[in-house]
Short mmCIF file of C-alpha atoms in Angstrom, two decimals:
data_model
loop_
_atom_site.label_atom_id
_atom_site.label_comp_id
_atom_site.label_asym_id
_atom_site.label_seq_id
_atom_site.Cartn_x
_atom_site.Cartn_y
_atom_site.Cartn_z
CA UNK A 1 -7.52 19.25 -13.48
CA UNK A 2 -6.79 23.13 -15.14
CA UNK A 3 -5.76 25.68 -13.24
CA UNK A 4 -4.27 29.44 -14.41
CA UNK A 5 -0.64 30.73 -13.96
CA UNK A 6 -1.10 31.25 -10.19
CA UNK A 7 -2.56 27.88 -9.52
CA UNK A 8 -6.16 29.27 -8.95
CA UNK A 9 -8.58 25.92 -10.59
CA UNK A 10 -10.30 26.59 -13.71
CA UNK A 11 -11.95 23.62 -13.81
CA UNK A 12 -11.43 20.13 -13.97
CA UNK A 13 -13.30 16.47 -15.57
CA UNK A 14 -14.14 12.76 -13.62
CA UNK A 15 -13.91 11.84 -18.33
CA UNK A 16 -17.17 12.23 -18.23
CA UNK A 17 -18.55 15.52 -16.86
CA UNK A 18 -16.78 19.41 -16.58
CA UNK A 19 -17.00 21.11 -14.14
CA UNK A 20 -16.01 24.99 -13.30
CA UNK A 21 -13.75 26.41 -9.72
CA UNK A 22 -17.75 26.02 -7.87
CA UNK A 23 -17.99 22.81 -8.45
CA UNK A 24 -21.14 23.16 -11.33
CA UNK A 25 -21.05 21.32 -14.66
CA UNK A 26 -20.37 24.26 -17.04
CA UNK A 27 -22.32 25.02 -20.48
CA UNK A 28 -22.56 21.55 -22.35
CA UNK A 29 -19.78 19.79 -19.84
CA UNK A 30 -22.23 16.45 -20.13
CA UNK A 31 -21.89 13.07 -21.42
CA UNK A 32 -18.65 12.85 -22.62
CA UNK A 33 -17.18 9.72 -23.54
CA UNK A 34 -21.16 8.01 -24.26
CA UNK A 35 -21.65 4.65 -23.52
CA UNK A 36 -21.93 1.62 -21.69
CA UNK A 37 -19.28 2.53 -19.36
CA UNK A 38 -19.52 5.93 -19.26
CA UNK A 39 -23.49 5.17 -17.55
CA UNK A 40 -22.80 2.71 -15.23
CA UNK A 41 -19.94 4.83 -13.57
CA UNK A 42 -21.66 7.94 -14.14
CA UNK A 43 -22.68 8.68 -10.66
CA UNK A 44 -18.28 7.69 -9.68
CA UNK A 45 -16.61 8.45 -12.89
CA UNK A 46 -14.62 7.66 -15.78
CA UNK A 47 -12.65 4.50 -14.59
CA UNK A 48 -9.42 5.17 -17.29
CA UNK A 49 -6.08 6.09 -15.59
CA UNK A 50 -4.59 8.81 -17.27
CA UNK A 51 -8.00 8.53 -19.17
CA UNK A 52 -8.09 12.53 -19.87
CA UNK A 53 -5.96 15.40 -20.41
CA UNK A 54 -5.64 18.70 -20.02
CA UNK A 55 -3.83 21.09 -22.91
CA UNK A 56 -3.47 25.32 -23.54
CA UNK A 57 -4.39 26.20 -27.26
CA UNK A 58 -0.82 27.69 -28.54
CA UNK A 59 -1.93 31.01 -29.20
CA UNK A 60 -4.42 31.41 -26.45
CA UNK A 61 -3.79 33.53 -24.10
CA UNK A 62 -5.09 30.84 -21.86
CA UNK A 63 -8.47 31.50 -23.77
CA UNK A 64 -9.31 27.76 -25.08
CA UNK A 65 -7.67 24.37 -23.56
CA UNK A 66 -8.25 21.07 -25.93
CA UNK A 67 -9.77 18.68 -23.20
CA UNK A 68 -8.89 15.44 -25.51
CA UNK A 69 -9.96 11.57 -23.55
CA UNK A 70 -9.98 8.54 -24.44
CA UNK A 71 -13.20 5.96 -24.61
CA UNK A 72 -13.05 1.85 -23.09
CA UNK A 73 -14.47 -0.74 -24.81
CA UNK A 74 -16.65 -3.39 -23.08
CA UNK A 75 -15.00 -6.54 -22.69
CA UNK A 76 -16.46 -10.09 -20.86
CA UNK A 77 -15.78 -11.73 -18.04
CA UNK A 78 -11.71 -12.49 -18.02
CA UNK A 79 -11.06 -9.00 -19.65
CA UNK A 80 -13.71 -6.66 -18.51
CA UNK A 81 -11.88 -3.77 -20.39
CA UNK A 82 -9.61 -4.34 -23.00
CA UNK A 83 -8.29 -1.79 -24.74
CA UNK A 84 -10.19 1.44 -25.82
CA UNK A 85 -11.47 1.93 -29.87
CA UNK A 86 -11.60 5.55 -30.00
CA UNK A 87 -9.18 8.67 -29.06
CA UNK A 88 -11.63 12.08 -28.95
CA UNK A 89 -11.79 15.59 -27.95
CA UNK A 90 -13.19 18.79 -26.39
CA UNK A 91 -12.92 22.25 -26.27
CA UNK A 92 -13.57 24.52 -23.65
CA UNK A 93 -13.63 28.48 -23.85
CA UNK A 94 -13.20 31.05 -21.22
CA UNK A 95 -15.98 33.69 -22.11
CA UNK A 96 -15.75 37.15 -20.72
CA UNK A 97 -19.24 37.13 -20.28
CA UNK A 98 -21.70 34.63 -18.04
CA UNK A 99 -21.15 31.71 -17.93
CA UNK A 100 -18.42 32.57 -18.80
CA UNK A 101 -17.20 29.16 -19.29
CA UNK A 102 -18.31 26.29 -22.09
CA UNK A 103 -17.14 23.90 -24.09
CA UNK A 104 -17.85 24.69 -27.09
CA UNK A 105 -16.90 21.63 -28.93
CA UNK A 106 -17.62 18.21 -27.68
CA UNK A 107 -16.28 14.27 -28.66
CA UNK A 108 -15.04 14.92 -31.62
CA UNK A 109 -13.41 11.83 -33.14
CA UNK A 110 -9.32 12.35 -33.45
CA UNK A 111 -7.96 8.16 -33.22
CA UNK A 112 -9.46 5.29 -34.64
CA UNK A 113 -8.04 2.07 -33.78
CA UNK A 114 -7.27 -0.42 -31.38
CA UNK A 115 -5.51 1.76 -28.19
CA UNK A 116 -4.34 0.81 -24.76
CA UNK A 117 -6.40 3.13 -21.96
CA UNK A 118 -5.23 6.13 -20.78
CA UNK A 119 -1.55 6.49 -20.65
CA UNK A 120 -2.57 10.36 -22.16
CA UNK A 121 0.82 12.01 -21.92
CA UNK A 122 2.01 14.91 -23.05
CA UNK A 123 5.72 17.73 -23.08
CA UNK A 124 6.24 20.57 -25.42
CA UNK A 125 8.12 20.88 -28.80
CA UNK A 126 11.31 21.83 -28.85
CA UNK A 127 9.88 25.24 -29.80
CA UNK A 128 9.54 25.93 -26.32
CA UNK A 129 4.55 26.72 -27.90
CA UNK A 130 3.25 23.34 -29.51
CA UNK A 131 2.52 20.49 -27.48
CA UNK A 132 3.35 16.55 -28.92
CA UNK A 133 1.02 13.53 -27.30
CA UNK A 134 1.49 9.66 -27.63
CA UNK A 135 -0.84 7.50 -27.49
CA UNK A 136 0.33 3.94 -27.35
CA UNK A 137 -1.75 0.65 -28.58
CA UNK A 138 -3.18 -2.20 -27.48
CA UNK A 139 -0.84 -4.39 -26.35
CA UNK A 140 2.06 -2.69 -28.40
CA UNK A 141 5.19 -0.34 -28.04
CA UNK A 142 4.11 1.87 -30.72
CA UNK A 143 2.93 5.07 -30.56
CA UNK A 144 0.43 7.08 -31.93
CA UNK A 145 2.11 10.97 -32.47
CA UNK A 146 0.24 13.86 -31.89
CA UNK A 147 1.67 17.20 -33.25
CA UNK A 148 -0.49 20.22 -31.30
CA UNK A 149 0.17 24.06 -32.50
CA UNK A 150 -2.29 27.12 -34.18
CA UNK A 151 -3.84 25.15 -36.50
CA UNK A 152 -4.53 22.32 -34.76
CA UNK A 153 -3.84 19.01 -33.90
CA UNK A 154 -2.34 17.08 -36.96
CA UNK A 155 -1.64 13.66 -36.76
CA UNK A 156 2.25 12.96 -37.76
CA UNK A 157 2.21 8.63 -38.32
CA UNK A 158 2.66 5.75 -35.82
CA UNK A 159 6.49 5.32 -34.20
CA UNK A 160 7.96 1.83 -32.80
CA UNK A 161 11.11 0.60 -31.43
CA UNK A 162 11.64 -2.74 -31.98
CA UNK A 163 10.27 -5.04 -29.49
CA UNK A 164 7.25 -3.18 -30.84
CA UNK A 165 5.02 -6.89 -29.92
CA UNK A 166 3.88 -7.01 -26.63
CA UNK A 167 2.12 -10.15 -24.87
CA UNK A 168 -1.23 -10.65 -26.20
CA UNK A 169 -2.62 -9.39 -22.74
CA UNK A 170 -4.13 -5.36 -22.06
CA UNK A 171 -1.98 -3.64 -19.89
CA UNK A 172 -2.13 -1.91 -16.74
CA UNK A 173 -0.14 1.31 -15.23
CA UNK A 174 1.25 4.05 -15.61
CA UNK A 175 3.22 6.75 -18.77
CA UNK A 176 5.41 9.53 -18.12
CA UNK A 177 6.96 12.37 -19.70
CA UNK A 178 10.68 13.42 -17.70
CA UNK A 179 10.40 17.27 -16.98
CA UNK A 180 12.26 18.15 -19.35
CA UNK A 181 11.11 16.11 -22.07
CA UNK A 182 14.31 14.25 -22.76
CA UNK A 183 12.94 10.84 -21.61
CA UNK A 184 9.78 9.63 -21.41
CA UNK A 185 8.76 5.84 -19.43
CA UNK A 186 5.76 3.63 -19.23
CA UNK A 187 5.41 1.08 -16.55
CA UNK A 188 3.57 -1.52 -17.95
CA UNK A 189 1.44 -4.22 -15.17
CA UNK A 190 0.80 -7.54 -16.55
CA UNK A 191 -0.34 -11.05 -15.79
CA UNK A 192 2.10 -14.24 -15.71
CA UNK A 193 3.89 -14.93 -17.06
CA UNK A 194 5.29 -11.44 -18.01
CA UNK A 195 4.77 -9.71 -15.13
CA UNK A 196 5.30 -5.78 -14.73
CA UNK A 197 8.25 -3.71 -16.19
CA UNK A 198 9.03 0.15 -17.40
CA UNK A 199 10.39 0.40 -21.08
CA UNK A 200 12.05 3.61 -21.29
CA UNK A 201 12.89 5.68 -24.00
CA UNK A 202 15.05 8.51 -24.96
CA UNK A 203 12.75 11.46 -26.78
CA UNK A 204 13.05 13.95 -29.47
CA UNK A 205 11.52 17.05 -28.99
CA UNK A 206 12.15 18.64 -32.01
CA UNK A 207 10.67 15.20 -33.97
CA UNK A 208 8.35 13.42 -31.66
CA UNK A 209 10.20 10.01 -31.79
CA UNK A 210 11.56 7.27 -29.64
CA UNK A 211 14.40 5.84 -28.94
CA UNK A 212 17.12 3.53 -27.26
CA UNK A 213 14.53 1.99 -25.69
CA UNK A 214 15.52 0.48 -21.85
CA UNK A 215 14.01 -2.54 -20.60
CA UNK A 216 13.84 -2.47 -16.70
CA UNK A 217 12.28 -6.36 -15.53
CA UNK A 218 10.38 -5.21 -11.81
CA UNK A 219 11.37 -8.63 -9.66
CA UNK A 220 8.14 -8.03 -7.24
CA UNK A 221 4.11 -8.95 -7.83
CA UNK A 222 2.32 -6.07 -8.75
CA UNK A 223 -0.87 -5.68 -9.41
CA UNK A 224 -0.79 -1.30 -9.20
CA UNK A 225 2.16 0.78 -9.59
CA UNK A 226 2.88 4.03 -11.25
CA UNK A 227 5.86 6.10 -11.71
CA UNK A 228 7.54 9.81 -11.86
CA UNK A 229 10.73 11.76 -12.76
CA UNK A 230 12.88 13.92 -10.29
CA UNK A 231 12.74 17.13 -11.18
CA UNK A 232 15.70 17.78 -12.41
CA UNK A 233 15.35 14.52 -14.53
CA UNK A 234 17.77 12.67 -12.84
CA UNK A 235 15.63 10.12 -11.17
CA UNK A 236 13.20 7.64 -12.85
CA UNK A 237 11.13 6.43 -9.02
CA UNK A 238 8.28 3.70 -9.93
CA UNK A 239 5.87 2.40 -6.98
CA UNK A 240 5.12 -1.19 -7.10
CA UNK A 241 1.98 -2.02 -4.59
CA UNK A 242 4.07 -2.40 -1.36
CA UNK A 243 8.22 -0.58 -3.19
CA UNK A 244 9.02 2.27 -4.39
CA UNK A 245 12.38 1.75 -6.47
CA UNK A 246 14.55 4.50 -7.42
CA UNK A 247 16.28 4.62 -10.73
CA UNK A 248 19.06 6.46 -11.28
CA UNK A 249 19.43 7.76 -15.43
CA UNK A 250 22.78 8.84 -15.37
CA UNK A 251 24.04 5.64 -14.66
CA UNK A 252 26.16 3.05 -17.30
CA UNK A 253 23.35 0.92 -16.91
CA UNK A 254 20.28 1.81 -15.51
CA UNK A 255 18.41 -1.27 -15.87
CA UNK A 256 20.81 -2.83 -12.63
CA UNK A 257 21.10 1.62 -10.85
CA UNK A 258 17.60 0.38 -9.45
CA UNK A 259 17.57 0.24 -5.42
CA UNK A 260 14.34 0.75 -3.41
CA UNK A 261 13.63 3.84 -1.46
CA UNK A 262 10.31 2.84 1.04
CA UNK A 263 8.41 -0.28 1.92
CA UNK A 264 4.68 -0.18 3.15
CA UNK A 265 4.61 0.36 6.80
CA UNK A 266 1.06 -1.33 6.15
CA UNK A 267 -1.00 1.69 7.71
CA UNK A 268 -5.05 1.91 7.01
CA UNK A 269 -7.11 4.53 7.77
CA UNK A 270 -9.63 3.97 9.84
CA UNK A 271 -14.18 4.29 9.25
CA UNK A 272 -16.08 6.78 10.91
CA UNK A 273 -17.07 3.46 13.13
CA UNK A 274 -13.58 2.86 13.75
CA UNK A 275 -13.01 -0.71 12.15
CA UNK A 276 -9.80 -0.50 10.39
CA UNK A 277 -9.41 0.59 6.12
CA UNK A 278 -7.25 -1.51 4.40
CA UNK A 279 -2.92 -0.83 4.39
CA UNK A 280 -2.41 1.59 1.74
CA UNK A 281 -0.49 0.50 -1.09
CA UNK A 282 1.73 3.01 -3.70
CA UNK A 283 0.31 2.94 -7.04
CA UNK A 284 0.35 5.90 -9.15
CA UNK A 285 2.06 9.16 -8.73
CA UNK A 286 2.76 12.84 -9.67
CA UNK A 287 5.34 15.35 -9.64
CA UNK A 288 3.69 18.48 -7.83
CA UNK A 289 5.24 22.09 -8.59
CA UNK A 290 6.47 21.92 -5.49
CA UNK A 291 9.21 19.27 -6.20
CA UNK A 292 7.33 16.80 -4.01
CA UNK A 293 6.43 13.65 -5.75
CA UNK A 294 2.88 12.41 -4.97
CA UNK A 295 1.69 8.93 -4.79
CA UNK A 296 -1.56 7.48 -3.77
CA UNK A 297 -2.78 4.47 -2.76
CA UNK A 298 -3.95 1.31 -4.73
CA UNK A 299 -8.10 1.62 -3.21
CA UNK A 300 -9.91 3.70 -0.68
CA UNK A 301 -7.54 6.32 1.47
CA UNK A 302 -7.90 9.79 2.81
CA UNK A 303 -3.78 10.11 2.98
CA UNK A 304 -2.02 10.34 0.52
CA UNK A 305 2.31 9.38 0.01
CA UNK A 306 5.17 11.91 -0.81
CA UNK A 307 8.43 11.99 -1.67
CA UNK A 308 10.10 14.96 -0.35
CA UNK A 309 13.93 15.44 -2.49
CA UNK A 310 13.32 12.92 -5.13
CA UNK A 311 17.02 15.45 -6.41
CA UNK A 312 19.06 13.26 -3.62
CA UNK A 313 19.98 9.61 -4.43
CA UNK A 314 19.40 6.50 -2.43
CA UNK A 315 16.92 7.00 0.57
CA UNK A 316 17.55 10.41 1.30
CA UNK A 317 14.83 11.07 -0.83
CA UNK A 318 13.11 10.43 2.10
CA UNK A 319 9.84 8.77 1.27
CA UNK A 320 7.38 9.67 4.16
CA UNK A 321 4.52 7.37 4.09
CA UNK A 322 0.70 8.63 4.65
CA UNK A 323 1.98 12.35 5.44
CA UNK A 324 -0.51 14.20 3.38
CA UNK A 325 -4.51 14.06 4.73
CA UNK A 326 -7.39 14.35 2.68
CA UNK A 327 -10.49 15.82 3.11
CA UNK A 328 -12.40 13.22 2.39
CA UNK A 329 -11.98 9.61 1.05
CA UNK A 330 -10.58 9.00 -2.82
CA UNK A 331 -9.57 5.70 -4.75
CA UNK A 332 -7.11 6.18 -7.51
CA UNK A 333 -6.85 9.90 -8.12
CA UNK A 334 -4.58 11.96 -8.88
CA UNK A 335 -4.60 14.52 -11.78
CA UNK A 336 -3.32 14.07 -14.90
CA UNK A 337 -1.08 17.33 -15.42
CA UNK A 338 2.20 18.00 -17.55
CA UNK A 339 5.37 20.35 -16.90
CA UNK A 340 3.53 23.86 -18.82
CA UNK A 341 6.59 25.67 -17.66
CA UNK A 342 8.15 23.83 -20.02
CA UNK A 343 10.04 26.14 -22.22
CA UNK A 344 12.16 26.27 -26.13
CA UNK A 345 15.25 23.19 -26.04
CA UNK A 346 17.93 26.20 -26.50
CA UNK A 347 20.07 25.43 -29.28
CA UNK A 348 18.29 23.22 -31.08
CA UNK A 349 17.15 23.93 -34.46
CA UNK A 350 13.73 23.61 -33.32
CA UNK A 351 14.40 26.67 -30.78
CA UNK A 352 13.13 29.18 -34.00
CA UNK A 353 10.31 31.29 -31.97
CA UNK A 354 12.76 33.61 -29.90
CA UNK A 355 10.67 31.90 -26.88
CA UNK A 356 12.40 32.50 -23.23
CA UNK A 357 13.54 30.24 -20.84
CA UNK A 358 11.99 31.61 -17.52
CA UNK A 359 13.99 30.34 -14.20
CA UNK A 360 11.80 28.48 -11.96
CA UNK A 361 13.16 28.22 -8.29
CA UNK A 362 16.13 25.20 -6.92
CA UNK A 363 14.64 25.84 -3.44
CA UNK A 364 11.49 25.61 -1.07
CA UNK A 365 11.15 27.73 1.80
#
């Protein structure tokens, strides 16, 4: 989804159509990601977790936007959706006359390779204007590095941080940048014997390079999960089906700092006929603009969990389960939103545009 600077909804996508704030398909906004997956899932939405991402043109004053979206490849009975063969982009233009919004370009090829499904993530360049995008390769710990600047999209090569090779199987899961852009984390959910784990990297906002890979194994058994950083970028939260972990990124041994801050309480939504639904779990997570972290369930639900105080260590972070009542049922749905308010990295060699960091409130009322 994309909103203006005041938080008003502008438009959103389900991976197949782009709709405006009145929930109408905008001009030329149909038929994203053409193929059998879009045909089969047209009514429900495209099946690709973190498979779409909006970014504003770096100099457009909110008049033009890029939509990056990944295509899924139909697989087989063993691996129904194995990888993404293409990364595409479309552009959205804001007009001063009717229809006021339209998709100008659509389904333009950006990368053709064997890519991981989803995990589309972006972070501000250290100059405070441009954007870095990291696109993981399938079953590898190597990434296509893209730069979006006022002159367009530029492929800056593939970066790898050993160990690179995967486990010979696709990985579900999430990826995220920390709010200050200094960390990148990737949660991979794989089958046995690999299990599931997090790969954490230091990220250089000037060069777009990763370094200092930290492997964080998780000992529980999980088929779903997600991750998000605290607003001050100190803590990493990993949701893992029935558990939520907190890791302290300032600890001497980050992997050993993990502590369980929540266990599912078995809450079940109720169907219209009064019958209980499946118990809620912990799956995808996202840091909200209010400083809380929101977590959805693996299955259909009318609630979201939230972490009330993510900047506090241990259970003081206050995981409140099924605390947000939604107006309708949702299924594995949470926005994929980068940290738009991140400014330049003051004092870095790339802080060359004279942009200022604007202070944000450090409290809620």
